[in-house]
XYZ file of C-alpha atoms in Angstrom:
570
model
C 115.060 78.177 139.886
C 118.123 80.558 141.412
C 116.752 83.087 144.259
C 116.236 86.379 142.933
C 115.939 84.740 139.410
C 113.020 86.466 137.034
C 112.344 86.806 133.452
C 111.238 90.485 132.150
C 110.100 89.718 128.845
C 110.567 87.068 125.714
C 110.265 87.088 121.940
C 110.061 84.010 119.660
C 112.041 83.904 115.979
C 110.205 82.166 113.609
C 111.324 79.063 112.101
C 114.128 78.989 109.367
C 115.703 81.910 110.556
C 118.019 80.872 112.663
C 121.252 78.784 111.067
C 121.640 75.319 111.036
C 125.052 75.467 112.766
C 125.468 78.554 114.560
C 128.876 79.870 114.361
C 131.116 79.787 116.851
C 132.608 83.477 118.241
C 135.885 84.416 116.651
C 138.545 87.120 118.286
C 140.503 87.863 115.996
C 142.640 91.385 115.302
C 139.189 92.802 114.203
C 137.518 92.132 116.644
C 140.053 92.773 119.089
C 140.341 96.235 117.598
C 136.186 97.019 117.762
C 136.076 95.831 121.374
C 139.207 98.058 122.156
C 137.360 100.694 120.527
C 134.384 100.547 122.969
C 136.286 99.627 126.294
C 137.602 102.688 125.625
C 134.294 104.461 125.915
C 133.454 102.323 128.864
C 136.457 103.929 130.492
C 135.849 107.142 129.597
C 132.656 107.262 131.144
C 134.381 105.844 134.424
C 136.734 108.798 134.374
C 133.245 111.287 133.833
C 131.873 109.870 136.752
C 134.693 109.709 138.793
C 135.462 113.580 137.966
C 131.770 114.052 138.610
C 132.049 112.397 141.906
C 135.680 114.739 143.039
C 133.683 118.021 142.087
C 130.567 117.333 143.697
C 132.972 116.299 146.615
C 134.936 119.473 146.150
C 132.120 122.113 145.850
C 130.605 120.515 149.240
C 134.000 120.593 150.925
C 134.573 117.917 153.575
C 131.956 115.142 153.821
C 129.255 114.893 156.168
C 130.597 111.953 157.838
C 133.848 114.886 158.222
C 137.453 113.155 157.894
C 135.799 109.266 157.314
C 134.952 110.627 153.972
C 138.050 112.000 153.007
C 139.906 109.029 153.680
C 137.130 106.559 152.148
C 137.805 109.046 148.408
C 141.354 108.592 149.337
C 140.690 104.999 149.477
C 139.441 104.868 146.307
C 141.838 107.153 144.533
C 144.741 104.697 145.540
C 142.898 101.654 144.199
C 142.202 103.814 140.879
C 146.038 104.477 140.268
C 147.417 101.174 139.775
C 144.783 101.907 136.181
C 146.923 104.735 135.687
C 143.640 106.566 134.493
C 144.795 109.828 134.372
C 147.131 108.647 131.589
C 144.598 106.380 130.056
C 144.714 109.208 126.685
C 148.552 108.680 125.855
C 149.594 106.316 123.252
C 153.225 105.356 124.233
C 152.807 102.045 122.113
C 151.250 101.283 118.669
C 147.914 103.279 119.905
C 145.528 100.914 119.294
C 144.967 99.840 122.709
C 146.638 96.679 122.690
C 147.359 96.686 126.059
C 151.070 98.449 125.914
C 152.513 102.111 126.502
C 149.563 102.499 129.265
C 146.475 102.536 126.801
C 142.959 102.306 127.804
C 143.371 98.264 127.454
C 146.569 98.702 129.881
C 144.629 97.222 132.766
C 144.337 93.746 131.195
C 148.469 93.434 130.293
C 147.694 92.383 126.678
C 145.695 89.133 127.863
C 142.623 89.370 125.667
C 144.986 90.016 122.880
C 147.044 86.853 123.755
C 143.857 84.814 123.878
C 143.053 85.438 120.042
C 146.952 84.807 118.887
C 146.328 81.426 117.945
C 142.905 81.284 116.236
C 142.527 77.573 116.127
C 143.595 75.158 118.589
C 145.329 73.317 116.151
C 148.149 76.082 115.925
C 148.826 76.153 119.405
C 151.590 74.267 120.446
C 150.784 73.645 124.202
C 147.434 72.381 122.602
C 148.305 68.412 121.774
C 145.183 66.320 122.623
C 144.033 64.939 120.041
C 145.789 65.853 117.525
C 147.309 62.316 116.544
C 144.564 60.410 117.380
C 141.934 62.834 115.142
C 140.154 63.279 118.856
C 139.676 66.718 118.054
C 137.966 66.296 115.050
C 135.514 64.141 116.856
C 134.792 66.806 119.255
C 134.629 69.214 117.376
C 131.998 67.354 115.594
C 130.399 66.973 118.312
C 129.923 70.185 119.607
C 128.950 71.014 116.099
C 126.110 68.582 116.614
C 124.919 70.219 119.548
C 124.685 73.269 118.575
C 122.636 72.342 115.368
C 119.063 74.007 115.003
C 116.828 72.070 112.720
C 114.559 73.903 110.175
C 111.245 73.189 112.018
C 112.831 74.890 115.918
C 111.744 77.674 116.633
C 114.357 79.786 118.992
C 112.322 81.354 122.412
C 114.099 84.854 123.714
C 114.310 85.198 127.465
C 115.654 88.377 129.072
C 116.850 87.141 132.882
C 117.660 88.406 135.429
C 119.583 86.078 138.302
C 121.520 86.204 141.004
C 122.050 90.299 139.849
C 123.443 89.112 136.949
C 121.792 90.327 133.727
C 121.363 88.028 130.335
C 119.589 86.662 127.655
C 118.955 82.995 127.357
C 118.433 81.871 124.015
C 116.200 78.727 124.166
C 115.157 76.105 121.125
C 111.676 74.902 121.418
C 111.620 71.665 119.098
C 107.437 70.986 119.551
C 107.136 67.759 118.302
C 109.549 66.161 120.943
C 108.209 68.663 123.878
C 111.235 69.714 124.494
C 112.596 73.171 125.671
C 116.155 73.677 126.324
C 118.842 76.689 126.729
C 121.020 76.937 123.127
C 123.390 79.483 124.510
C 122.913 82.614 126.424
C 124.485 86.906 125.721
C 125.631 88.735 129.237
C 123.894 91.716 129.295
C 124.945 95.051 130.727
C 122.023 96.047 133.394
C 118.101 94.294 133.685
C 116.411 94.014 130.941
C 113.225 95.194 130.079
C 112.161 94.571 126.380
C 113.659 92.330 123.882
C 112.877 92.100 119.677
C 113.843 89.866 117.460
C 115.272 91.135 114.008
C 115.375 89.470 110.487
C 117.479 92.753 109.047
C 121.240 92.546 109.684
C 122.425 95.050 112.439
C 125.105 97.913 112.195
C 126.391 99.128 109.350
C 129.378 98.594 106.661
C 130.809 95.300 105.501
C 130.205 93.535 108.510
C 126.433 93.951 108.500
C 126.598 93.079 104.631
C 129.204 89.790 105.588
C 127.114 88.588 107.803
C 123.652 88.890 105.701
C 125.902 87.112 102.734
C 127.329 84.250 104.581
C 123.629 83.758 106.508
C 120.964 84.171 103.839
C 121.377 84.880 100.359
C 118.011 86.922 100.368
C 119.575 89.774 102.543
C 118.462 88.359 106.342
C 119.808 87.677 108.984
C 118.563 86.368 112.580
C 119.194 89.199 115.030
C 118.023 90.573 118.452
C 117.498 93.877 119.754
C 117.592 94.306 123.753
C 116.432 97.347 125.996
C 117.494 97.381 129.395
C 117.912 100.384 131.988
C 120.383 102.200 130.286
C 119.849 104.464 127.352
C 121.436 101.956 124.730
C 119.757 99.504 122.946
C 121.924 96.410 121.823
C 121.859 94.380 118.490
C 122.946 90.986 118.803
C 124.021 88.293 116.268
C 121.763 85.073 117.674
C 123.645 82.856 115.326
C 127.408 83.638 116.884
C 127.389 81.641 120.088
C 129.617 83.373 123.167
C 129.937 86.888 121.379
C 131.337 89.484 123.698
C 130.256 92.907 122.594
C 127.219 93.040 119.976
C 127.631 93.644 116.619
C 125.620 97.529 117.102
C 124.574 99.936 119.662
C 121.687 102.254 119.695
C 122.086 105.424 121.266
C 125.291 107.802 122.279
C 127.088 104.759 122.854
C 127.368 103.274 119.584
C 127.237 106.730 118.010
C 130.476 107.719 120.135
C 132.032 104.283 118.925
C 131.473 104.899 115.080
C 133.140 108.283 115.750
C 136.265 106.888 116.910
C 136.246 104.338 114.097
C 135.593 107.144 111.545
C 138.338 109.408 112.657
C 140.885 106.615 114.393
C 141.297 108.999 117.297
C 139.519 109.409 120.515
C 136.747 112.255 119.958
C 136.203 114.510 122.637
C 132.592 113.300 124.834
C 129.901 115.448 125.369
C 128.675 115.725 128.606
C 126.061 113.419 129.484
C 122.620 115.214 129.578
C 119.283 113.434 131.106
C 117.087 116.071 128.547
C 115.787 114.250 125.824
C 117.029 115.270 122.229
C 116.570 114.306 118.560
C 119.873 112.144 118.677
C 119.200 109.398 121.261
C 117.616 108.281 124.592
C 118.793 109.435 128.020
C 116.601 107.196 129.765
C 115.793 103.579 130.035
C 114.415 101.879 126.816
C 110.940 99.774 128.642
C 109.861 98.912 124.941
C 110.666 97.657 121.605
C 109.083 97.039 117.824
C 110.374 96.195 114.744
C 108.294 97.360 111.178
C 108.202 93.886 109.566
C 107.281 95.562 106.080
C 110.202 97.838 106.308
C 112.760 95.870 107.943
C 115.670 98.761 108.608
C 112.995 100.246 111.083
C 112.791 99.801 114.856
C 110.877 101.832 117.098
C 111.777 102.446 120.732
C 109.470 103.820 123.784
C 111.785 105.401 126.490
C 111.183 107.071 130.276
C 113.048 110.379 128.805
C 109.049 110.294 127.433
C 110.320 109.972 123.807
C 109.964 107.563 120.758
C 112.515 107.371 118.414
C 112.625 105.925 114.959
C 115.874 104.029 114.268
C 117.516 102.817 111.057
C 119.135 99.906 111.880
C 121.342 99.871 108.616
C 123.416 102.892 109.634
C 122.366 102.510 113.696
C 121.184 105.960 113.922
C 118.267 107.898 115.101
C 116.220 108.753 111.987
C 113.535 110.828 113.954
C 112.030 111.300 117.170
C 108.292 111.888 118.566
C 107.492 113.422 121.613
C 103.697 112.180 121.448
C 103.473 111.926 125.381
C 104.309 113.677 129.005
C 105.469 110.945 130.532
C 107.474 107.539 130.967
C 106.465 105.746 127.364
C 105.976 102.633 127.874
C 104.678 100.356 124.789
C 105.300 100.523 120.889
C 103.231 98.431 118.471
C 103.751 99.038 114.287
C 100.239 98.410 112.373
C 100.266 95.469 110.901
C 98.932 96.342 107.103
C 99.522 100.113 107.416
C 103.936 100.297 107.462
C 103.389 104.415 108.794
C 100.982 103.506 111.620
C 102.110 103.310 115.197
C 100.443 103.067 118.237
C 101.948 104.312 121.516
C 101.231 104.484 125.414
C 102.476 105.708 128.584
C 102.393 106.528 131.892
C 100.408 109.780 130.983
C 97.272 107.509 130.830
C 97.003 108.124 126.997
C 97.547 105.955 124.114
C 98.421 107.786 120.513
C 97.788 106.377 116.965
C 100.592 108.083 114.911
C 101.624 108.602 111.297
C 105.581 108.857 111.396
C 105.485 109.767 108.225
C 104.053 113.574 109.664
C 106.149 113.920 112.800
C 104.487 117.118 112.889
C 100.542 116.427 112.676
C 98.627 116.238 115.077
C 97.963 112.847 116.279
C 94.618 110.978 117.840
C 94.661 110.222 120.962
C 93.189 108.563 123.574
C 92.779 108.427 127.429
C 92.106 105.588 129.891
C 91.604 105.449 134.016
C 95.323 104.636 134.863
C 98.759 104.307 133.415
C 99.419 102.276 130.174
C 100.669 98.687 130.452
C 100.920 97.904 126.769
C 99.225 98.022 123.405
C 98.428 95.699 120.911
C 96.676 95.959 117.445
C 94.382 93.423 115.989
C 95.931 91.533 113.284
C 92.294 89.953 111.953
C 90.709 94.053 112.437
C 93.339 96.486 111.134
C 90.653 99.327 112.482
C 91.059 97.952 116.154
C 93.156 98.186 119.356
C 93.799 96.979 122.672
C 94.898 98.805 125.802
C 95.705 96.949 129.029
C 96.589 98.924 131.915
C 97.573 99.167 135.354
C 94.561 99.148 136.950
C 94.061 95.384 135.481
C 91.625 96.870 132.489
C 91.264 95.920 128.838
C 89.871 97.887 126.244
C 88.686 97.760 123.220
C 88.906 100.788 120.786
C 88.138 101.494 117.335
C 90.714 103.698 115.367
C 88.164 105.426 113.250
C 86.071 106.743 116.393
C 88.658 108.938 117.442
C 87.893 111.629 120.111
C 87.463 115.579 120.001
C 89.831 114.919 123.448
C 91.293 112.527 124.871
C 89.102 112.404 127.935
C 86.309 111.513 125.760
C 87.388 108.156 124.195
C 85.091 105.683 123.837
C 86.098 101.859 123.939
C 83.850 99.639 122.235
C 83.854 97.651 125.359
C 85.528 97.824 128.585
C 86.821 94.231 130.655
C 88.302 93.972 133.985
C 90.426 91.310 133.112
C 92.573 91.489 136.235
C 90.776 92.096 139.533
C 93.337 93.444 142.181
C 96.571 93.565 139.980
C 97.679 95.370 136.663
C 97.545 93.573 133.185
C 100.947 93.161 132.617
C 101.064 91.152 129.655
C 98.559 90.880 126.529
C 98.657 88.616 123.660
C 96.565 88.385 120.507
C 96.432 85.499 118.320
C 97.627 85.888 115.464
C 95.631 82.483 114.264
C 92.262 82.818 115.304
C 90.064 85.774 115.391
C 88.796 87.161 119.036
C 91.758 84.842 120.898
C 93.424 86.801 123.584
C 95.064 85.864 126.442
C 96.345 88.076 129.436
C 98.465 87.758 132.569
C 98.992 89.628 135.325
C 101.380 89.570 138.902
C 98.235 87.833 140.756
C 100.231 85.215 138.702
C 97.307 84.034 136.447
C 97.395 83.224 133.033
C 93.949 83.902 131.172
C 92.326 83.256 127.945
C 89.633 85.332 126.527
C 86.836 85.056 123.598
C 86.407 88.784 122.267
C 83.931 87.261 119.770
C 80.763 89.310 118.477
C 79.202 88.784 121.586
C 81.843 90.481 123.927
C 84.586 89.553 125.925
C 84.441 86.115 127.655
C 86.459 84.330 130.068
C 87.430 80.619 128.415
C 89.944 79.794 131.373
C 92.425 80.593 134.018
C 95.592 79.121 134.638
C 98.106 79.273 137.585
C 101.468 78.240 135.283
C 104.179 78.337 138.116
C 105.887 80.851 136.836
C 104.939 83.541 139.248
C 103.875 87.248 138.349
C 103.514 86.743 134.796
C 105.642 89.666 133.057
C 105.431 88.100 129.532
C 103.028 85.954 127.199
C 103.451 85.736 123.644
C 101.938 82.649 120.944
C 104.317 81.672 118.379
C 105.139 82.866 115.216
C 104.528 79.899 112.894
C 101.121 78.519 111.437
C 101.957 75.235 112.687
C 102.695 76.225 116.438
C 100.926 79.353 116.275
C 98.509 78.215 119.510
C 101.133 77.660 121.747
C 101.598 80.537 124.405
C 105.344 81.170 125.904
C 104.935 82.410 129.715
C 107.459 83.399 131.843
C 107.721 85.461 134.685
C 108.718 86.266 138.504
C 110.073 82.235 139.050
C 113.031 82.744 136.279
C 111.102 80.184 134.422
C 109.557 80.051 131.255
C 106.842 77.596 130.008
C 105.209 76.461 126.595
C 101.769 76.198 126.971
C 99.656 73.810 123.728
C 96.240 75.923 124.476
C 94.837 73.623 122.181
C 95.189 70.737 123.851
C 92.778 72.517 126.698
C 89.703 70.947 126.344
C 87.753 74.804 126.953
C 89.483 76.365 124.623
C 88.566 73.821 121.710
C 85.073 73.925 123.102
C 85.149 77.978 122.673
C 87.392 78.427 119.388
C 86.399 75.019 117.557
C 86.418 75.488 113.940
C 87.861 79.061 114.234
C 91.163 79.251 112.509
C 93.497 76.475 113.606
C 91.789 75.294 116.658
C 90.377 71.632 116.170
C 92.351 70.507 113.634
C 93.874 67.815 115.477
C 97.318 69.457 115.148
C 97.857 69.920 118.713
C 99.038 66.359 120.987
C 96.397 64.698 122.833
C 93.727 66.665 121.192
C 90.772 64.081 120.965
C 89.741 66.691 117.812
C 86.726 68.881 117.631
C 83.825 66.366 116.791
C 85.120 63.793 119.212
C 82.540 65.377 122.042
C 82.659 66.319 125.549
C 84.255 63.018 127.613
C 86.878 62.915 124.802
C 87.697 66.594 125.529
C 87.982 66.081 129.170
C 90.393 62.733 128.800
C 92.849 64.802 126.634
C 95.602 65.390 128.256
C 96.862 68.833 128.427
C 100.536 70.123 127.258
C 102.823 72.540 129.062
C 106.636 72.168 128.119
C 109.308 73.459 129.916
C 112.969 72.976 130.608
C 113.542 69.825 131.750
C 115.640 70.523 134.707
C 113.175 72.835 136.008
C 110.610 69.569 135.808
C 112.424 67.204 137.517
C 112.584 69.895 140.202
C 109.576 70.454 140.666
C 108.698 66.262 140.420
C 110.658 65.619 143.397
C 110.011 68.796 145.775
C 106.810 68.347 147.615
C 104.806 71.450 147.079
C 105.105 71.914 143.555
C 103.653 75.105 142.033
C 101.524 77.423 143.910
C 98.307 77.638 142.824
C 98.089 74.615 140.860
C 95.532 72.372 141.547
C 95.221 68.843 142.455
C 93.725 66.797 139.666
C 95.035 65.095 136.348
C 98.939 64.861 136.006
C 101.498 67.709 137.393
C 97.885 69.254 138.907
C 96.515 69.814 135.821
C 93.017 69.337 135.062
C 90.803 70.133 131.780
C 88.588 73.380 133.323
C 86.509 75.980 131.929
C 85.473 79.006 133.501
């Protein structure tokens, strides 16, 4: 993988969501006119921070570094003018920033526009290759063809983050060929740090309700939500390949955007404000969840210490919970109850809320160090889990809770992690007590949280790095295969089925022995045909053959069966 390449977090879409043939991205005067729309915003705030920057500069009076600085804000003043941003407002032209009379979209000399003028290729008359010949049928048949996404894929989210460049790779994992490739990937506008996939059409107005009609004729659509470092949270269409701007924004952003649209003027900004408000976040987003029962709702878990409650059908803010003290970081719905959601932070307490009473007073509990993330049962709707910094795991029972938070007690307590925090946690959603964890000492482990208390099944070294993310498909028939990813930019597919300790510890629970998974000798076939089985981790392919022919091959692996792999059980 590219130095300085890591993955912050993945989500998997379920199969038959995504379209058979994704559509290509369009720019056409629509479009043209929404992304004008929001460069203009992006200017503006260029033009607050640069006035920012002069009066800061002014009220301190000559630099420290005495006439150096001057010069250096000189400097940059001259290479600001030729933008002419101090006339950015006037509309000599048409005024809707096409790029003429010195408009916000002045800076680009009408190119983007002259890009969408011709909106096929075969209307362009410097455009001649294949046009006789029916060449460009053939390719675009082709391309077509590649871009196809059979009913039994399932797409794999990855939010990246290489060579400083920010974006999120859309991969299709097709399971029964083992193969994991890149579709197509969105450029993102800073790191990422949570990512949710959506089956409710983003944004509002006929666009939201073309795309849900041309996609699915029950109402969904197959979207993603993305929180990175800024305050925004973006809502992409996955099945438009090389969009440009998404199709909604989260936060003072978009809100400033649908303004503009409403009124077809410029409104006036507010100044940007890091205290948190009813409206929007002012800090980075660091987690995301999406009520599957009511499908216009996202929650959001920001460092401004706030949650906030969007509806994604008009992209606005329809409440906000100030549950903690500090940084929030993780946001998990209930999966039977549609009102209940669970919370934690940095405040080293995790809070079981009822949106429905913004007001009430809500149960709450504490643990030894900060929150990592939170995760409710699916088989137990009455329990919890809590991983945390300190590399602990607890169980919790949300009828037992405390008179205070300082005196919560877990049902049982693990130390799933020795040295390093718990940074990712992933329940089954198959088979009752299966967990697995993973943590920047780079393992990957699986746990049985049967009757008896937590057990360790196995530990696995992945080469992926510090794991930041580990989540098991969606689908019944792939729903024991764990996606990894982490510090490496890589991401992995790992059959934990075909691991000859977890069949021995899950056998006949849920799924597990059923002979679905490849090489699986089955769960009868006894102990030498469950150590012959060979085990299954898929990747991308490139990344393989990279690893095949360098010498050293992933840390921490070890050194029997094929790739290092070898059927263990701790």
């Amino acid at each position: 993988m590219a130095e300085g390449s890591m993955i912050t977090a993945t989500a998997w879409v379920p199969r038959g969501f995504a379209a058979q043939f994704p559509t290509k991205y369009v720019f056409d005067e629509e479009e043209y006119a929404r992304i004008s729309r929001l460069a203009k915003l992006e200017l503006e705030d260029a033009r607050e921070d640069l006035d920012e920057a002069r009066r800061r500069h002014e009220e301190k009076g000559e630099s420290s570094n005495g006439v150096k600085g001057v010069k250096e804000q000189e400097e940059i003043d001259d290479d600001l003018r030729e933008y002419d941003l101090e006339h950015y407002d006037d509309s000599d032209g048409d005024g809707d920033g096409d790029g003429g009379g010195g408009g916000p979209m002045a800076m680009f000399g009408g190119f983007g526009k002259n890009l969408a003028y011709h909106e096929s290729n075969a209307h362009d008359p410097y455009i001649t290759l294949g046009k006789q010949d029916g060449r460009a049928d053939e390719d675009d048949e082709e391309e077509r063809e590649e871009l196809q996404i059979l009913p039994t894929d399932n797409l794999l989210l990855a939010a990246k983050v290489e060579d400083e460049m920010a974006h999120l790779e859309v991969y299709v994992y097709e399971d029964e060929a083992d193969n994991l490739y890149v579709h197509h990937d969105i450029m993102l506008p800073a790191i990422p740090l949570a990512v949710e996939w959506l089956d409710f059409p983003a944004g509002s107005g006929k666009d939201a309700a073309a795309a849900a009609h041309n996609r699915k004729t029950d109402g969904r659509g197959n979207f993603v939500a993305v929180a990175t470092m800024d305050p925004d949270i973006e809502l992409w269409d996955l099945d438009t390949v090389d969009c440009m701007y998404p199709n909604a924004i989260l936060g003072q952003g978009g809100a400033d955007a649908a303004d503009n649209a409403a009124t077809g003027r410029k409104k006036k900004k507010k100044k940007k404000s890091k205290k948190p408000n009813d409206a929007y976040h002012v800090d980075a987003v660091l987690a995301l969840a999406a009520n599957r029962q009511h499908r216009n709702l996202l929650a959001s878990a920001s460092a401004d210490a706030t949650v906030k409650l969007w509806d994604l059908a008009s992209a606005t803010c329809a409440q906000s919970y100030g549950f903690h003290a500090g940084r929030v970081c993780a946001v998990e719905w209930h999966p039977v109850e549609a009102a209940a959601l669970l919370t934690g932070s940095y405040d080293r307490t995790v809070v079981a809320a009822d949106v429905r009473a913004p007001g009430a007073k809500a149960p709450r509990w504490e643990v030894e160090s900060d929150v990592e993330t939170v995760k409710w049962d699916p088989h137990d709707p009455n329990t919890f889990y809590i991983a945390t910094e300190a590399g602990m795991l607890h169980q919790h029972d949300a009828r037992m809770a405390p008179p205070t938070p300082g005196q919560a007690k877990p049902v049982w307590t693990l130390q799933a992690h020795a040295a390093d925090p718990v940074s990712a946690l992933a329940v089954n959603p198959l088979v009752p007590g299966f967990v697995a964890t993973g943590s920047p000492d780079r393992s990957v482990k699986l746990w049985d949280l049967g009757a008896a208390g937590p057990s360790l099944v196995v530990s696995r070294d992945l080469g992926v790095g510090k794991v930041f993310s580990a989540r098991f498909a969606p689908d019944a028939d792939v729903g024991l295969r764990l996606a990894v990813a982490g510090s490496t930019g890589a991401v992995r597919v790992w059959d934990t089925e075909t691991n000859a300790a977890v069949r021995r510890a899950f056998g006949g629970r849920g799924r597990v022995g059923s002979g679905r998974g490849k090489g699986d000798a089955g769960a009868g076939a006894g102990a030498d045909a469950d150590a012959d089985a060979e085990e299954r981790l898929v990747g991308v392919r490139e990344e393989e053959e990279e690893e095949e022919s360098s010498s050293g091959g992933d840390e921490g692996e070890g050194e029997g069966g094929q790739d290092g792999w070898e059927s263990m059980e701790e």
